[in-house]
mmCIF file of C-alpha atoms in Angstrom:
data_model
loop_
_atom_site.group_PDB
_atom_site.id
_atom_site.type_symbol
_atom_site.label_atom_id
_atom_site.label_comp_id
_atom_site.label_asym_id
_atom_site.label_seq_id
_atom_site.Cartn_x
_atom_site.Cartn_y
_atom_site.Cartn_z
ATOM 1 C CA UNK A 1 115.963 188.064 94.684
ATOM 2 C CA UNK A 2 114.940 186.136 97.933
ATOM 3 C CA UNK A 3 115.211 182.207 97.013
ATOM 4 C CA UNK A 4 114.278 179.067 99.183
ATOM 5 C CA UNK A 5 115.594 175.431 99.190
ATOM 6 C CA UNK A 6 113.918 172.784 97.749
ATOM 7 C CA UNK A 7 113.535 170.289 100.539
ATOM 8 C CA UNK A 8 115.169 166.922 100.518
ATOM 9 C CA UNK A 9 114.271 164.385 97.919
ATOM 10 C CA UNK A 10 112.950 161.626 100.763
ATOM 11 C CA UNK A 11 114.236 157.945 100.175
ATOM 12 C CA UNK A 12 110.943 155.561 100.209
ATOM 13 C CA UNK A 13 111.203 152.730 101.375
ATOM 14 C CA UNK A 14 108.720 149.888 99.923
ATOM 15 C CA UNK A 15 107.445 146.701 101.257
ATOM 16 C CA UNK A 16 107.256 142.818 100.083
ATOM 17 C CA UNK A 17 103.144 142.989 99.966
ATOM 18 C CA UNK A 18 100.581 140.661 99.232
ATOM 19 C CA UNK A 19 97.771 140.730 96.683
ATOM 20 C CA UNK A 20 94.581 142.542 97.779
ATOM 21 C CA UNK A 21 96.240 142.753 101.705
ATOM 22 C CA UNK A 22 95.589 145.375 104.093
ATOM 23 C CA UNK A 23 98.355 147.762 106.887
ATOM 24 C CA UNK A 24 101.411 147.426 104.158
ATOM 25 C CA UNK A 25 104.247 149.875 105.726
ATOM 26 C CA UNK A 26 105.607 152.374 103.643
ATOM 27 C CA UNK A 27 108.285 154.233 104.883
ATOM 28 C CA UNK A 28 110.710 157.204 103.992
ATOM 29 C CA UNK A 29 113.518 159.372 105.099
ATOM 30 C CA UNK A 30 113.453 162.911 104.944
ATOM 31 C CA UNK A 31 114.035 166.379 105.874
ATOM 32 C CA UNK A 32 110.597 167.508 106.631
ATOM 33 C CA UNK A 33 107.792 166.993 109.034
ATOM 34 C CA UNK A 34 105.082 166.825 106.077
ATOM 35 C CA UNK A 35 105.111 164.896 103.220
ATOM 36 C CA UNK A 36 102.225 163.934 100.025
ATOM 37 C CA UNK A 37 102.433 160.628 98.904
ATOM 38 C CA UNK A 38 101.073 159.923 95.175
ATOM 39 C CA UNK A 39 99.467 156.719 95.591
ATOM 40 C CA UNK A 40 98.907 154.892 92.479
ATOM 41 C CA UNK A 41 95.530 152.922 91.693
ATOM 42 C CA UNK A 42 96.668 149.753 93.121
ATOM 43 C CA UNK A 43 97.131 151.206 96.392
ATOM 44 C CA UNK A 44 95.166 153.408 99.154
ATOM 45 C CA UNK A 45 96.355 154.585 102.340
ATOM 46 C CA UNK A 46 94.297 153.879 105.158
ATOM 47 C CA UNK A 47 96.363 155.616 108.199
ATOM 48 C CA UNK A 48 99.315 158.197 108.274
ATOM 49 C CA UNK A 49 98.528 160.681 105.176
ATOM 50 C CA UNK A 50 101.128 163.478 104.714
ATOM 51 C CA UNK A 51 103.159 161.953 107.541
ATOM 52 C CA UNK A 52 107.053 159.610 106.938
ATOM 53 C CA UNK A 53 104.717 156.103 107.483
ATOM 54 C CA UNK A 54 101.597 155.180 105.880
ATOM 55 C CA UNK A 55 99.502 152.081 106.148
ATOM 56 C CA UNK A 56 97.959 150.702 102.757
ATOM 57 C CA UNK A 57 95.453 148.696 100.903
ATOM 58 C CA UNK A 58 97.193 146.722 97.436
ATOM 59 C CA UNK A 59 94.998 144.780 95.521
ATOM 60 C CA UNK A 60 97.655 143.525 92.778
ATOM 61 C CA UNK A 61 100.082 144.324 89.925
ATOM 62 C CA UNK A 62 103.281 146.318 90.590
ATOM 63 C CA UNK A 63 103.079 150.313 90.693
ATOM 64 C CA UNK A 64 105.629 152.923 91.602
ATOM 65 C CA UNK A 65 105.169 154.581 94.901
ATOM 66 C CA UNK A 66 106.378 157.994 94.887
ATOM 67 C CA UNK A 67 106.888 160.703 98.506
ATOM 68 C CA UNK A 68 107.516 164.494 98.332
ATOM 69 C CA UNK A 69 108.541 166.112 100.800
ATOM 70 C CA UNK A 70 106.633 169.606 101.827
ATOM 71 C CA UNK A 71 108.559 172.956 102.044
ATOM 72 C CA UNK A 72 107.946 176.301 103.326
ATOM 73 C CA UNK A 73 106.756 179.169 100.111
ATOM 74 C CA UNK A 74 105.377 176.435 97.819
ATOM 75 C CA UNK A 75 108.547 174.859 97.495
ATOM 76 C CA UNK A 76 108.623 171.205 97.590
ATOM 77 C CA UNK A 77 111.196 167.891 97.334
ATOM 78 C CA UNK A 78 111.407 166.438 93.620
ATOM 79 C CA UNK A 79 109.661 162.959 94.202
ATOM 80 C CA UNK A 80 111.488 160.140 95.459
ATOM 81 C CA UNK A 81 110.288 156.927 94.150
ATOM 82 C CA UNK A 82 110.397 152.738 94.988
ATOM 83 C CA UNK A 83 107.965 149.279 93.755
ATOM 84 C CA UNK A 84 106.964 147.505 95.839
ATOM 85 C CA UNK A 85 107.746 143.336 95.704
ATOM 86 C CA UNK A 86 104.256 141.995 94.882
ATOM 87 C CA UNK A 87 104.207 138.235 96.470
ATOM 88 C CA UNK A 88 100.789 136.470 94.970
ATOM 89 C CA UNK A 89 98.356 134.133 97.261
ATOM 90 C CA UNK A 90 99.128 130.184 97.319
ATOM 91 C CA UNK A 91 96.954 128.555 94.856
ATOM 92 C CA UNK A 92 95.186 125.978 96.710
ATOM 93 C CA UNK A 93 95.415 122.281 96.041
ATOM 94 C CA UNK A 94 94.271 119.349 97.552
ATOM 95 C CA UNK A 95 92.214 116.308 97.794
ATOM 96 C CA UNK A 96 90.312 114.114 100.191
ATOM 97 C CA UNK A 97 88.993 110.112 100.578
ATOM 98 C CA UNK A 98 86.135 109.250 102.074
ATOM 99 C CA UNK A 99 85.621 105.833 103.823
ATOM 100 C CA UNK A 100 81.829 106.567 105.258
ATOM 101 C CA UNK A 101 81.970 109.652 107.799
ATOM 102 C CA UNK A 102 85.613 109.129 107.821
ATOM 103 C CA UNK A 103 87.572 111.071 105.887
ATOM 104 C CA UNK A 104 91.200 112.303 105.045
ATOM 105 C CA UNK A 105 92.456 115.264 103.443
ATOM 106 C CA UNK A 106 95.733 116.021 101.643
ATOM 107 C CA UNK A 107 97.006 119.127 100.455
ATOM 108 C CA UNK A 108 99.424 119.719 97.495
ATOM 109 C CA UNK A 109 99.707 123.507 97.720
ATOM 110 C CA UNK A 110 103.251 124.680 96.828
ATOM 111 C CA UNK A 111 105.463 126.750 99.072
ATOM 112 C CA UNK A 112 102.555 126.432 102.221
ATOM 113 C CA UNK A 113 103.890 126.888 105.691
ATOM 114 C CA UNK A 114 100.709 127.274 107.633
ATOM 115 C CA UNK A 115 96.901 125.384 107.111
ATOM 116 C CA UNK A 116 93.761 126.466 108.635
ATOM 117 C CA UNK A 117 90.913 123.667 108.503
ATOM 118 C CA UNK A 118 87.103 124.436 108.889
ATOM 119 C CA UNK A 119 85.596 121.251 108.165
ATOM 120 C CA UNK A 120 81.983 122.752 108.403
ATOM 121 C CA UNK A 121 80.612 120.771 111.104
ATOM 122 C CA UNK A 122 82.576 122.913 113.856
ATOM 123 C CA UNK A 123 85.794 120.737 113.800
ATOM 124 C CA UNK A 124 89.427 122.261 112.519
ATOM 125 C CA UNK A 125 92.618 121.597 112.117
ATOM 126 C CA UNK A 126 95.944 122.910 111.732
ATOM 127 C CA UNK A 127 97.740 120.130 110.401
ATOM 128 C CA UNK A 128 98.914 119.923 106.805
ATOM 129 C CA UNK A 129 96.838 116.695 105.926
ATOM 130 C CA UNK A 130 93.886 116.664 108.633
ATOM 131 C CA UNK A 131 92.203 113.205 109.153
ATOM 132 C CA UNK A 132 88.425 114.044 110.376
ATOM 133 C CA UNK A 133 85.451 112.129 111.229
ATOM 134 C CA UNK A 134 81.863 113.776 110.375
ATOM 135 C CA UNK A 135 79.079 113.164 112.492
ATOM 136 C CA UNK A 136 76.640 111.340 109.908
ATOM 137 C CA UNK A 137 75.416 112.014 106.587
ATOM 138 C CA UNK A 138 74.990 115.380 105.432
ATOM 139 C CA UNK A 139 76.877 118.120 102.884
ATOM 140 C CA UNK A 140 79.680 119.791 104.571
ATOM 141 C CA UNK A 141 81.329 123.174 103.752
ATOM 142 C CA UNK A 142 84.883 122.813 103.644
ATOM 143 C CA UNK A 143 87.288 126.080 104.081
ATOM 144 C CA UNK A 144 90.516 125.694 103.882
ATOM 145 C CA UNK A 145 92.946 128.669 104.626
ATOM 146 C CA UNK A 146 96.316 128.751 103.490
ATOM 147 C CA UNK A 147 99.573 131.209 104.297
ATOM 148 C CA UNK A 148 102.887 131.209 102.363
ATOM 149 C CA UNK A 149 106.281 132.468 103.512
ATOM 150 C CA UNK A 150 105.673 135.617 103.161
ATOM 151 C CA UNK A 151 102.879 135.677 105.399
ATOM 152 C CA UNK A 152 100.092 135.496 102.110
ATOM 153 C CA UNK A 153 97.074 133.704 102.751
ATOM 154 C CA UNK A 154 94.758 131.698 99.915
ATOM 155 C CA UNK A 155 91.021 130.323 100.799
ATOM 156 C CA UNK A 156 89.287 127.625 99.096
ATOM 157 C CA UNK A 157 85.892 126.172 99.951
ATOM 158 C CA UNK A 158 84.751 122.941 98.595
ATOM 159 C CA UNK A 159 81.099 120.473 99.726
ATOM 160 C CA UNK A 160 81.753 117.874 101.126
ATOM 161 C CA UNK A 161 79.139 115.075 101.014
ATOM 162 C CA UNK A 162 78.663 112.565 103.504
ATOM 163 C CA UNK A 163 76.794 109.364 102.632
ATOM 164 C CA UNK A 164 76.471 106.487 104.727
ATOM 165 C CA UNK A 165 74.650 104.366 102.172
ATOM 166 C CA UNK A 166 73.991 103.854 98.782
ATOM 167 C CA UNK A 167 71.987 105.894 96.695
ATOM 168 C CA UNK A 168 70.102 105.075 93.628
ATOM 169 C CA UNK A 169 67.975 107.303 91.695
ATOM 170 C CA UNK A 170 64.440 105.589 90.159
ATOM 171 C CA UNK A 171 64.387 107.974 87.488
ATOM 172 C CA UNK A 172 66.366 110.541 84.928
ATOM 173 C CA UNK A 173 64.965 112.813 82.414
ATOM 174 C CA UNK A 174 68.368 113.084 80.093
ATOM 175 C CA UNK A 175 66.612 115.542 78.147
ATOM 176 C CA UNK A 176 69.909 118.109 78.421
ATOM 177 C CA UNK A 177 68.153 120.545 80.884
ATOM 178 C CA UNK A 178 70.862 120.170 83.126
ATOM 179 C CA UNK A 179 68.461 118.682 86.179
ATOM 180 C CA UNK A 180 68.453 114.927 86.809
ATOM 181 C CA UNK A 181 70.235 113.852 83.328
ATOM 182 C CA UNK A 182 72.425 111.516 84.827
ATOM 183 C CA UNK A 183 71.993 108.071 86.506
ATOM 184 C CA UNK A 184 74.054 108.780 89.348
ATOM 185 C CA UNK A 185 74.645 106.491 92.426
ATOM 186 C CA UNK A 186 76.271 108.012 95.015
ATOM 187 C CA UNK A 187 78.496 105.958 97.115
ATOM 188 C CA UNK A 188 81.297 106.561 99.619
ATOM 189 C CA UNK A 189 83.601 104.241 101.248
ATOM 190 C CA UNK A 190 83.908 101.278 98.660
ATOM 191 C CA UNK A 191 86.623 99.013 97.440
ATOM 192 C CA UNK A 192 85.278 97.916 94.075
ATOM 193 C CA UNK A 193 82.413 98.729 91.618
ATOM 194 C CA UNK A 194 80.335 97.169 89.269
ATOM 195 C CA UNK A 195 77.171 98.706 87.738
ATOM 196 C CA UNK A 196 75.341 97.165 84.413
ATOM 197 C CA UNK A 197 71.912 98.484 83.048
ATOM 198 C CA UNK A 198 69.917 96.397 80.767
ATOM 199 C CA UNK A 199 66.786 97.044 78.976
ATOM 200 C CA UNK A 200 63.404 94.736 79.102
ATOM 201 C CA UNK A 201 64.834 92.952 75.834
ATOM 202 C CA UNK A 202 67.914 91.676 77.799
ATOM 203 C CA UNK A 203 70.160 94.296 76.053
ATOM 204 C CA UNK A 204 73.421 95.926 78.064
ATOM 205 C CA UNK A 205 72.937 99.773 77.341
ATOM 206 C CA UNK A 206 75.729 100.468 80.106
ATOM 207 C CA UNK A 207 78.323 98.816 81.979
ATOM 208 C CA UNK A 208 81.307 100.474 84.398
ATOM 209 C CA UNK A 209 83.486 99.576 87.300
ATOM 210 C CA UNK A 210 84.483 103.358 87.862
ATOM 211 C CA UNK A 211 81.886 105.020 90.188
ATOM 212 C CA UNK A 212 82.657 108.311 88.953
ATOM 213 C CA UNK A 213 81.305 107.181 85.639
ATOM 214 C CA UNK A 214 77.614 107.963 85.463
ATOM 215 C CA UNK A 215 74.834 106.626 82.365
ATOM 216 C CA UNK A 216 73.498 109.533 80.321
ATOM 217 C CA UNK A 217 70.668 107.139 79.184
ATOM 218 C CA UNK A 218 72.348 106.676 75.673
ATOM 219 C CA UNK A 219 73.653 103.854 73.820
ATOM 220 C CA UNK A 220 76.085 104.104 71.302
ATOM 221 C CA UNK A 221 75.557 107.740 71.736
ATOM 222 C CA UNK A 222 71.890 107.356 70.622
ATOM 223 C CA UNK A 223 69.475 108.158 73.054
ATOM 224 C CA UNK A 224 67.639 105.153 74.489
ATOM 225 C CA UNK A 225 63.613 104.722 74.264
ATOM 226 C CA UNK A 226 61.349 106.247 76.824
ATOM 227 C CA UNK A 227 60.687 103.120 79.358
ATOM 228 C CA UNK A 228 62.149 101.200 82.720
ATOM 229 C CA UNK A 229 65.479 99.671 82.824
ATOM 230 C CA UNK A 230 67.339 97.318 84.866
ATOM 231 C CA UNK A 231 70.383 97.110 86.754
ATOM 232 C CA UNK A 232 72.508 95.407 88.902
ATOM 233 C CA UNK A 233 75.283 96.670 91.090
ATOM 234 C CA UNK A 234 77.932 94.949 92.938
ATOM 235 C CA UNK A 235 79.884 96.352 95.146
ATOM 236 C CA UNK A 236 82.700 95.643 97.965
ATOM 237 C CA UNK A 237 82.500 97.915 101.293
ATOM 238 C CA UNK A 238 85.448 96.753 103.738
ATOM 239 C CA UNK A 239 85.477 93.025 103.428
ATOM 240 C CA UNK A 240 81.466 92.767 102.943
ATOM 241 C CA UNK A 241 80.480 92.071 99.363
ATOM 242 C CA UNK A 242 76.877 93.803 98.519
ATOM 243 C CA UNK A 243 75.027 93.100 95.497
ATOM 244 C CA UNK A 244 71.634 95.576 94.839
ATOM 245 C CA UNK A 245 68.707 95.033 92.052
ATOM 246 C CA UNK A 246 66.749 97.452 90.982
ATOM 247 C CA UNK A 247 65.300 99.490 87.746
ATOM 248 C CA UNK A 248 65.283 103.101 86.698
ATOM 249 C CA UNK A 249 62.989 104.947 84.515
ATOM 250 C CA UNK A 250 63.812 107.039 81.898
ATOM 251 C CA UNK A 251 61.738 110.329 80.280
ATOM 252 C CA UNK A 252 63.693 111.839 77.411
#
């Protein structure tokens, strides 16, 4: 009876990866010059097939990576085995305040070591919080890129409008189509807010200081009549008080 060895079981040796990250290492140490690596689903090898070191695609979730080693007569290694240390992206956080084309960003995002900025108009930045002026009045995309540690990156976009004046609409239709419902002024830049809306009868239908807060042409959750109303909006930009009249129709 002629008998042959089984080749040695190869250590594997796995890497810290990345979510959905590209050229991950895998290594192993062995006794013969061909090996098959059983890839699970979360993984593909791009370079190096049937060789010690392979170079891999992971999109996420742990797996088990297994190696066998080749022999000669059909006789192969019993698999050797490792999991790999998944490290997730950053999740992005951060926030910005405009003051006209002005504006400064902060970010909040936990455990980041390196920041990318693409303000959208051409201009970047590698700082943490970024202070950038825009060239005039426009929407910006914003991309910010964002690497842990470990060398994992997260990307957030977010619009940035510019406005270098204040905006008031003439006319809503809050009729719940999701297109011009809301009496929305849009400001930038402005130390203090004041908006009331009255109808022709002298009646307040809607009063804020918050310019985030915008009239759904209701009062008292009702909505209001087809018809023109009224407002009046004082504001404070810098140290110049501003104070604007002017009337909006609605169309339920």
């Amino acid at each position: 009876i002629l008998t042959t060895a089984r080749p040695q079981t190869p250590v594997v040796n796995c890497p810290s990866i990345c979510e959905n990250s590209n050229n991950n290492i895998f290594t192993l140490t062995g006794s013969s010059s061909s090996y098959h690596w059983p890839f699970p689903s979360t993984g593909t090898i791009i370079r190096g097939p049937g060789t010690s070191t392979v170079s891999a695609s992971w999109t996420t979730g742990a797996d088990s990576v297994s190696a066998i080693a080749i022999g000669t007569g059909g006789c192969n290694s019993l698999p050797g085995y490792c999991v790999p240390t998944i490290v997730p992206p950053p999740t992005i956080v951060f926030s910005h305040e405009d003051d006209l084309n002005d504006v400064s960003f902060n970010d909040q995002t936990a455990g980041a070591t390196q920041w990318a900025w693409n303000f959208g108009d051409g201009g970047t930045s590698a700082e943490q919080n970024p202070f950038h002026t825009y060239p005039g009045p426009g929407t910006y995309t914003l991309l910010l890129s964002v690497a842990n540690a470990s060398g994992c990156n997260g990307v957030a976009y977010q619009l940035i409008e510019i406005v270098d004046e204040i905006v008031v609409p003439n006319v809503i239709t809050p009729n719940g189509d999701g297109v011009n419902d809301l009496f929305t002024i849009k400001t930038q830049g402005l130390k203090s807010y004041e908006l009331t809306i009255w109808n022709r009868w002298g009646t307040k239908v809607f009063a804020t200081t918050n310019a985030l807060d915008h009239w759904d042409g209701k009062l008292n959750g009702n909505p209001v009549p087809n018809g023109v109303y009224f407002y009046i909006l004082n504001v404070t930009r810098s140290t110049k008080q501003l104070e604007f009249h002017g009337n909006v129709s609605v169309f339920n």
